Each structure stands twice: as C-alpha cells, then as structure tokens.
Short mmCIF file of N, CA and C in Angstrom, two decimals:
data_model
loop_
_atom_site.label_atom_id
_atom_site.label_comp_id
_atom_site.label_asym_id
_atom_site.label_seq_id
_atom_site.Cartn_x
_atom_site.Cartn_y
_atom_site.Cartn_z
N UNK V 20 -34.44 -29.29 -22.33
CA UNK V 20 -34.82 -28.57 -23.51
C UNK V 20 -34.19 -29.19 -24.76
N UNK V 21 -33.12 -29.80 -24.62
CA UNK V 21 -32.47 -30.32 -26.25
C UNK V 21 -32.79 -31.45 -26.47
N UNK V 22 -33.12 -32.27 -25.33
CA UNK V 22 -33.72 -33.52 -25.38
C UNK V 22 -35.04 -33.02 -26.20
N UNK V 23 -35.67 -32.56 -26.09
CA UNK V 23 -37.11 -32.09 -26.47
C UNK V 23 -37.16 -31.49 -28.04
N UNK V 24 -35.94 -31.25 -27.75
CA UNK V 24 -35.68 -30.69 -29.40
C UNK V 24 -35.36 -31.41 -29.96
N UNK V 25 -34.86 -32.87 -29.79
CA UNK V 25 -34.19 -33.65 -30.82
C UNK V 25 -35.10 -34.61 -30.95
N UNK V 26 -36.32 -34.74 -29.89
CA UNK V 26 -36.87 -35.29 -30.31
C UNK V 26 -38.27 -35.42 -30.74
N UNK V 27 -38.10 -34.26 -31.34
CA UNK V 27 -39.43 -33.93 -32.31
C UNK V 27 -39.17 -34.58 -33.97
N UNK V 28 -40.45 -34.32 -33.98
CA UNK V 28 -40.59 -35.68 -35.12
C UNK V 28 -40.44 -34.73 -36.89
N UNK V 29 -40.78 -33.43 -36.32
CA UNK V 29 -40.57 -32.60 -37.33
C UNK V 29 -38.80 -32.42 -37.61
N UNK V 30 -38.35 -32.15 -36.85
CA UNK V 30 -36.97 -31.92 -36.95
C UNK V 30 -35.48 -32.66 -37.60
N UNK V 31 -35.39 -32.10 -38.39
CA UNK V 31 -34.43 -33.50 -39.46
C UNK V 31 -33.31 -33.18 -39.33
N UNK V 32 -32.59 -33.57 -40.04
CA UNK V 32 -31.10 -34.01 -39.61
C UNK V 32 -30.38 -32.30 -39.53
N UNK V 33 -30.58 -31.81 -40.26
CA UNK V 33 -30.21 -30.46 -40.38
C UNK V 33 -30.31 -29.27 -38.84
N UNK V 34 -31.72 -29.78 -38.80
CA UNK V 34 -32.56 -29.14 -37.39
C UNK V 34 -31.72 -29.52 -36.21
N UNK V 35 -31.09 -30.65 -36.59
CA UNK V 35 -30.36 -31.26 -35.01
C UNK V 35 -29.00 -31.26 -35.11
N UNK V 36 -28.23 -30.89 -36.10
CA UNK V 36 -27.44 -30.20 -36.55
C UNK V 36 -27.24 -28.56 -36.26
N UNK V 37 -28.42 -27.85 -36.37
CA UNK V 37 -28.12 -26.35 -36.08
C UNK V 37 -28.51 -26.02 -34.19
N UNK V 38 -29.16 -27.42 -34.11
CA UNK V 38 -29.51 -27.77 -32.49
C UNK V 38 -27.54 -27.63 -31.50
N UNK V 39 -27.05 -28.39 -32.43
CA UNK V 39 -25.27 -29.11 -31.93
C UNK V 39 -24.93 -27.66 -32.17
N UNK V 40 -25.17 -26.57 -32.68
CA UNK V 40 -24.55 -25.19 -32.85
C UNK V 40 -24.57 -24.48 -31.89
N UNK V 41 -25.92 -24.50 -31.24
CA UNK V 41 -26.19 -23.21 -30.57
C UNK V 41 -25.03 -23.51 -29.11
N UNK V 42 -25.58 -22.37 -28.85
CA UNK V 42 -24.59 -21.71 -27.91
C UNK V 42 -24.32 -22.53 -26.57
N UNK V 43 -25.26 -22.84 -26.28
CA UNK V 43 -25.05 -23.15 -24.64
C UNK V 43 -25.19 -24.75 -24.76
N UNK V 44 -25.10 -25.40 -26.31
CA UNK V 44 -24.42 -27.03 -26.54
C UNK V 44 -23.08 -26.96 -26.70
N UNK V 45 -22.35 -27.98 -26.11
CA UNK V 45 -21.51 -28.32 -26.37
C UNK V 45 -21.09 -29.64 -26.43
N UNK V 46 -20.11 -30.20 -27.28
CA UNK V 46 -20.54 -32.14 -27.59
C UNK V 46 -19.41 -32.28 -26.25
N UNK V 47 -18.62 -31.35 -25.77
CA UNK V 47 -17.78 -32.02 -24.94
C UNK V 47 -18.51 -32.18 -23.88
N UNK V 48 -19.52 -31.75 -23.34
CA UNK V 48 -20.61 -32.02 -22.50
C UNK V 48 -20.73 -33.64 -22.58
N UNK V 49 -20.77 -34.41 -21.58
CA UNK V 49 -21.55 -35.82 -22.25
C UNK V 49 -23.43 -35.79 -21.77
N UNK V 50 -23.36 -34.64 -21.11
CA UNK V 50 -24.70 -35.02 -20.98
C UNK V 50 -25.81 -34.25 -21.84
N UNK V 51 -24.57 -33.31 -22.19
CA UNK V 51 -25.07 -32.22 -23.53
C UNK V 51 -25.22 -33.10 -24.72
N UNK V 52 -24.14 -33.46 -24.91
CA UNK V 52 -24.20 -34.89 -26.19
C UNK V 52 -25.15 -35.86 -26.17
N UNK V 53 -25.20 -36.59 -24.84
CA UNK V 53 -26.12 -37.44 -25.05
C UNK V 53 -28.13 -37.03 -24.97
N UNK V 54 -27.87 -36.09 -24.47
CA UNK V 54 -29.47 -35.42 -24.69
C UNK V 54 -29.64 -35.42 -25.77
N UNK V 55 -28.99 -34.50 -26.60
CA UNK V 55 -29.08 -34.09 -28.03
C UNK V 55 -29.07 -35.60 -29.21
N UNK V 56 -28.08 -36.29 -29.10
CA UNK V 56 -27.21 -37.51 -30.20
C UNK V 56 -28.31 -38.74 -29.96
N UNK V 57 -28.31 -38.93 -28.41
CA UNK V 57 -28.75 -40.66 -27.97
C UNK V 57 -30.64 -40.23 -28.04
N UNK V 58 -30.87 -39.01 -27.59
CA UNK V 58 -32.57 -38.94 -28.02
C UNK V 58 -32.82 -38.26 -29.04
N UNK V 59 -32.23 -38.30 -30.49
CA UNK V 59 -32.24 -38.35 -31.71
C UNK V 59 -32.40 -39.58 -32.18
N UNK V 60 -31.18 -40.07 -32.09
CA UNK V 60 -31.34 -41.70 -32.52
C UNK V 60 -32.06 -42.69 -31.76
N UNK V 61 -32.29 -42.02 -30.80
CA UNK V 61 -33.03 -43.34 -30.04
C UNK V 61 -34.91 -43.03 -29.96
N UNK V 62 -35.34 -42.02 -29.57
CA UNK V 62 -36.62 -41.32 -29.37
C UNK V 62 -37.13 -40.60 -31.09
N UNK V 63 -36.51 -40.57 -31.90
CA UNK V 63 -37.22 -39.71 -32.92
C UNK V 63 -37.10 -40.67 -34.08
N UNK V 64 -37.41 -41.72 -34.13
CA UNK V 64 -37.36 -42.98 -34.98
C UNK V 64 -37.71 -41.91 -36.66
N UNK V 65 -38.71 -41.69 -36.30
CA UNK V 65 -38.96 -40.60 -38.00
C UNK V 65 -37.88 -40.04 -38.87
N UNK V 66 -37.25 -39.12 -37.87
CA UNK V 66 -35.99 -38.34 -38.72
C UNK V 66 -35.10 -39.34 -38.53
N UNK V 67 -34.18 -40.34 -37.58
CA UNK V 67 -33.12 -40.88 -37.74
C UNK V 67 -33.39 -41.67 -39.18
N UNK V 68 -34.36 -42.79 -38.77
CA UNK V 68 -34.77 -43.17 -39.85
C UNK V 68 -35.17 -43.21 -41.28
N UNK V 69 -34.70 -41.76 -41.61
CA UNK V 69 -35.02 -41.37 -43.01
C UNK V 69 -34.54 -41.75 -44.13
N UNK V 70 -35.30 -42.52 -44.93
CA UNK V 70 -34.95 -43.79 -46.14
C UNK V 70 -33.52 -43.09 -46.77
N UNK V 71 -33.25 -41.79 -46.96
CA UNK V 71 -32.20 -41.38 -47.90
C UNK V 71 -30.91 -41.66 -46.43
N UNK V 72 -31.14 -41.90 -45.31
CA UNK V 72 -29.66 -42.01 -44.94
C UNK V 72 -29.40 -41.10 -43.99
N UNK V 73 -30.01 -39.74 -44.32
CA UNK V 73 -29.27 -39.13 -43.68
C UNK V 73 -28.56 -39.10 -41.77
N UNK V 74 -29.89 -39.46 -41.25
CA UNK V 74 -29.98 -39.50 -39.79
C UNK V 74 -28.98 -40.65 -39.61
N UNK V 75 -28.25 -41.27 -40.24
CA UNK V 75 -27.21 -42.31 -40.11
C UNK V 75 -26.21 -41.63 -40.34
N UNK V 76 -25.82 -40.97 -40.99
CA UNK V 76 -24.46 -40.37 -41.57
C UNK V 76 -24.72 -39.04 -40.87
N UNK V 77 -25.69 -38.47 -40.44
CA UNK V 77 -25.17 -37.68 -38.97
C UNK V 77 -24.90 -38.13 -38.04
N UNK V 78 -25.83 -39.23 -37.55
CA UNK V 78 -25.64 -40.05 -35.98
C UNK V 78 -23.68 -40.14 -36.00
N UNK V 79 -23.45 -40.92 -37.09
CA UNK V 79 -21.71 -41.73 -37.43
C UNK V 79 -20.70 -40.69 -37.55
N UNK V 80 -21.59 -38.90 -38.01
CA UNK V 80 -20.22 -38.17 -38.37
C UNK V 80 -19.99 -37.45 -36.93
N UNK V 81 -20.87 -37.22 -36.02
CA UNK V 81 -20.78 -36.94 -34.87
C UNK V 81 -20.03 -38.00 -33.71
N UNK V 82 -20.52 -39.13 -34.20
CA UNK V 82 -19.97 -40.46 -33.27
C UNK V 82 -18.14 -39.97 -33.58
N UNK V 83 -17.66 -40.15 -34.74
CA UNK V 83 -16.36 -39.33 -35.01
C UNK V 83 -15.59 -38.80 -34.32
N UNK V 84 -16.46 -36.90 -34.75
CA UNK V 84 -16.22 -36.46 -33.96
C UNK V 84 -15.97 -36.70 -32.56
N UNK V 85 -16.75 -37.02 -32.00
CA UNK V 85 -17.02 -37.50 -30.15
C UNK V 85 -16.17 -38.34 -29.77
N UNK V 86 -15.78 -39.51 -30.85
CA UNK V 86 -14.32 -40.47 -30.27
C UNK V 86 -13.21 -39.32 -30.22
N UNK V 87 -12.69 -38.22 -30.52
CA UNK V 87 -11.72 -37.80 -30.41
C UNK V 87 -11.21 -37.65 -29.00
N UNK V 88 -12.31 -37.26 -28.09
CA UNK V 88 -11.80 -36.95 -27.06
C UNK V 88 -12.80 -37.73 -26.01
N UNK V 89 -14.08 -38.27 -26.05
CA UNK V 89 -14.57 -38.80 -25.52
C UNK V 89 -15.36 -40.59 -26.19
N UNK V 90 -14.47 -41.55 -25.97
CA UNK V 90 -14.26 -42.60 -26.86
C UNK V 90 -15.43 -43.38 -26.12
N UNK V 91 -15.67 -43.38 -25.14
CA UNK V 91 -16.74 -44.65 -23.95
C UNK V 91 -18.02 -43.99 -24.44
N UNK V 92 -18.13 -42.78 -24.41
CA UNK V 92 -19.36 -41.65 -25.06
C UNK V 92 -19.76 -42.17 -26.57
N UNK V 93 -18.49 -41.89 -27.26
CA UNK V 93 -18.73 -42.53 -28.97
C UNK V 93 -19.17 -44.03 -29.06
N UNK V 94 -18.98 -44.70 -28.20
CA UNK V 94 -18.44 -46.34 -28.17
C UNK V 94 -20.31 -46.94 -27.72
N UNK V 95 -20.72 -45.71 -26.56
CA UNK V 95 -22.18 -46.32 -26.20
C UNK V 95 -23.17 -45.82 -27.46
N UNK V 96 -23.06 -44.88 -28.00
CA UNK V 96 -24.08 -44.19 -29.18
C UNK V 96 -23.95 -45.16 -30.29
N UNK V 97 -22.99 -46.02 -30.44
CA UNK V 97 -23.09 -46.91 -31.49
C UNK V 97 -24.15 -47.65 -31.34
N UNK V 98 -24.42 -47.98 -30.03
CA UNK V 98 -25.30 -48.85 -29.58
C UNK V 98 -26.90 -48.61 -30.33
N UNK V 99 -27.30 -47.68 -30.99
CA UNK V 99 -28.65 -47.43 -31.74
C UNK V 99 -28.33 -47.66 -32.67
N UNK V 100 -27.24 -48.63 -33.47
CA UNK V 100 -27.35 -49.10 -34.68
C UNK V 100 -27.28 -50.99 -34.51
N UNK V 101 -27.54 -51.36 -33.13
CA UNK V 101 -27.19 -52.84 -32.65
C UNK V 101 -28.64 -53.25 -33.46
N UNK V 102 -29.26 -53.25 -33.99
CA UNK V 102 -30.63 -53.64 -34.71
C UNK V 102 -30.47 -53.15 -36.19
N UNK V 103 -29.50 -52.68 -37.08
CA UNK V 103 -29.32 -51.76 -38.01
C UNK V 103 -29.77 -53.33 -38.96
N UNK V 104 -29.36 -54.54 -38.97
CA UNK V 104 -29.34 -55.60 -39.69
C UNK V 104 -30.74 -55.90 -40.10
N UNK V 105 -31.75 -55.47 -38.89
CA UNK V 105 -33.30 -56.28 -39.06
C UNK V 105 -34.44 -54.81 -40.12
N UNK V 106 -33.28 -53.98 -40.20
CA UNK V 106 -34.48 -52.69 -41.22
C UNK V 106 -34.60 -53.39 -42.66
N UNK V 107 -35.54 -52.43 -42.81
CA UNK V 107 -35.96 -52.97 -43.98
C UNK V 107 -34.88 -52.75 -45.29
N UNK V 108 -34.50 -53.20 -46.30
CA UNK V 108 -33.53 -53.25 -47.43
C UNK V 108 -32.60 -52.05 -47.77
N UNK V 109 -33.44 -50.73 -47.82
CA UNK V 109 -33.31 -49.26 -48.26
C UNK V 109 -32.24 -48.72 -47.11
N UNK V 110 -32.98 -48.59 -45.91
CA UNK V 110 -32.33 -48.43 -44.45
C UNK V 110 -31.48 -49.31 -44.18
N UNK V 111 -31.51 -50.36 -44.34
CA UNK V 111 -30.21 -51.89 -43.72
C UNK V 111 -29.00 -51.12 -44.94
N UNK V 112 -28.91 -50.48 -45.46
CA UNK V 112 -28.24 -50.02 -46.74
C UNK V 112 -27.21 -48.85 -46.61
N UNK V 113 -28.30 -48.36 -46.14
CA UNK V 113 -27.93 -46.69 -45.55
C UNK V 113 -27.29 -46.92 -44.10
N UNK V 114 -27.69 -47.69 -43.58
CA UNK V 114 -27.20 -47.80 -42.30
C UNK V 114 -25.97 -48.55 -42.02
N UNK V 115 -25.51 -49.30 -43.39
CA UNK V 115 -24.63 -50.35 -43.27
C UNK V 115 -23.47 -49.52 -43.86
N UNK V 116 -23.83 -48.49 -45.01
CA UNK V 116 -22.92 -47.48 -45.81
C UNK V 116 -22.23 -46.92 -44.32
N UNK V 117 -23.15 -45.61 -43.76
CA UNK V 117 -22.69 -45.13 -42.53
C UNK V 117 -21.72 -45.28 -41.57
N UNK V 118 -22.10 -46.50 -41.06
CA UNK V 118 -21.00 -47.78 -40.37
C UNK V 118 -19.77 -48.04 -41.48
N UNK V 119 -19.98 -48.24 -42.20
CA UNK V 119 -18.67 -48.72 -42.76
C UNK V 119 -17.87 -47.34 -43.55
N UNK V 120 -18.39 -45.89 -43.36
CA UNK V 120 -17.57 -45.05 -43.24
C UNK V 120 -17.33 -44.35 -42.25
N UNK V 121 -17.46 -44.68 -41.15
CA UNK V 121 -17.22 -44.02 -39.79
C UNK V 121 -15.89 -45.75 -39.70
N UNK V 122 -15.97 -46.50 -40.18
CA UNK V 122 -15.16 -47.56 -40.24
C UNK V 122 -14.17 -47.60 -41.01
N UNK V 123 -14.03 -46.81 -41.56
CA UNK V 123 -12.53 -46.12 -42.58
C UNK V 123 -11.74 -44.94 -41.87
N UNK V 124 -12.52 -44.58 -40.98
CA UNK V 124 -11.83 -43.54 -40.01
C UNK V 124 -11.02 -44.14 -39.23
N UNK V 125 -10.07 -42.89 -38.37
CA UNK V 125 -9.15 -43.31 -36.96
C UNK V 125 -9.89 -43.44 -35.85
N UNK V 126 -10.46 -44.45 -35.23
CA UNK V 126 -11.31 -44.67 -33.94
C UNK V 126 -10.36 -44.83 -32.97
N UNK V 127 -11.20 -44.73 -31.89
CA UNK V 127 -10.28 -45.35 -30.48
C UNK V 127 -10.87 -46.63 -30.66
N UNK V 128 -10.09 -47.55 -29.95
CA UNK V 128 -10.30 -49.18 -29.63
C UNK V 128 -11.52 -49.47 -29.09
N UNK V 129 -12.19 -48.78 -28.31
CA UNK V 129 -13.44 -48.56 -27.80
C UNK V 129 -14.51 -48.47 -28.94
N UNK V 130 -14.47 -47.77 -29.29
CA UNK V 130 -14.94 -47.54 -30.72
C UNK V 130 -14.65 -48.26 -31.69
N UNK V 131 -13.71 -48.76 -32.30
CA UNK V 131 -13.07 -49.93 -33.07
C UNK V 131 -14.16 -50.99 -32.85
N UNK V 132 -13.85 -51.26 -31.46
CA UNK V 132 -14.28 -52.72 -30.86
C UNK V 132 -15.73 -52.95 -30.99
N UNK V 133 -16.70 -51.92 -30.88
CA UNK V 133 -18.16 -51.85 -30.88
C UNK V 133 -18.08 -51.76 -32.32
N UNK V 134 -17.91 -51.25 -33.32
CA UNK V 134 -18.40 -50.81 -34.80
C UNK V 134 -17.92 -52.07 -35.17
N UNK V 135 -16.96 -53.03 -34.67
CA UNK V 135 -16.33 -54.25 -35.98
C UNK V 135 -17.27 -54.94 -35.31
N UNK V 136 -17.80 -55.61 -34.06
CA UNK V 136 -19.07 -56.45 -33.60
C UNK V 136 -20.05 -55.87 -34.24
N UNK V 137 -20.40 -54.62 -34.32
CA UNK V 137 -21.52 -54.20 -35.17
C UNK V 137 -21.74 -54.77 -36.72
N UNK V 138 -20.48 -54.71 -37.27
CA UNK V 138 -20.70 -54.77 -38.73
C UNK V 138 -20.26 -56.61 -39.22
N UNK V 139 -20.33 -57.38 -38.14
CA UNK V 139 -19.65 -58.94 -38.46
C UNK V 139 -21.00 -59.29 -37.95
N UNK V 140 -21.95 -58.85 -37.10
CA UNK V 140 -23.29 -59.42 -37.14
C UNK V 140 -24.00 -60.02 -38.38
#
C-alpha cells in the first residue's frame, strides 16, 4: 500500500511527506522506508523530479534523517541521484544544491563515502 502511494504521479513532495506520518510508517522500518523513499525516487519520476527541487531536498532530508541510525539504508537511497549529472540544467542544479546540503551535515562513513563519489563525478 505505501509503495502505491508514493508512487502516484499525483502525489508531491508534501503527499509523501504526510505518507512518512501516518501511523503504521515508520522510517525505522527498512522495508517501511524503502517502500515509501526508494519508490518515490525511483518509480514516480514526475514528483521527484520537480524543476523547483523539491523531491530532492526531501529524498536528502530524509536520507539524514535515516543515516542516524540506519547508515547502509541511507548509503543505498543515495543511489537515485547516481545519474543526477546527465538532467537537464534546472534539475542538475537542484539536485546538485540537495547533495551538497545533506553534504554539510554529520553522515556516517557509509554515507560520507557514497555522497563524496556522488558529487566528484
């Protein structure tokens, strides 16, 4: 069911945001997380993709969050920004901002290690 919800094409960053609220999600779940986080960013190209940014700077403030206690979890979700270089100008922008403030944060090394290969591409 959250898989299904995140990845509707109507549903924007907000929608998958009040999705991470309800009751019976939880991000410490990884399979709760990754239903919800990895078929957002990966299956709903529309909303992640949204020229102002946003679906980036949720995907990155959640990735965050999620290194706190689950770093291999945070460390694979980076992985839907391994193509962030080939978008078009607007998005390569937004997507590069994102990354490089989830890159001013305290990561685990796991996380470290994927976001600095990410952003030296």
């Amino acid at each position: 069911w959250f898989a299904v919800q995140a990845t509707n094409p109507q549903a924007g960053s907000a929608d998958i945001e009040a999705l991470c609220a309800h009751p019976a999600f939880t991000l410490t779940n990884p399979n709760r997380a990754r239903s919800v986080l990895a078929q957002f960013a990966s299956a709903n190209p529309v909303q992640f993709h949204q020229a102002g940014g946003e679906g980036y700077r949720f995907l990155t403030g959640k990735i965050a969050e999620l290194d706190n206690f689950n770093p291999q979890i945070a460390s694979r979700l980076l992985g839907v920004f391994s193509r962030w270089q080939r978008l078009e100008p607007v998005r390569r922008q937004q997507a590069q901002a994102a990354l490089q403030h989830l890159a001013g944060g305290k990561l685990s090394n796991d996380t470290f290690e994927t976001l600095n290969r990410l952003l030296k591409r």
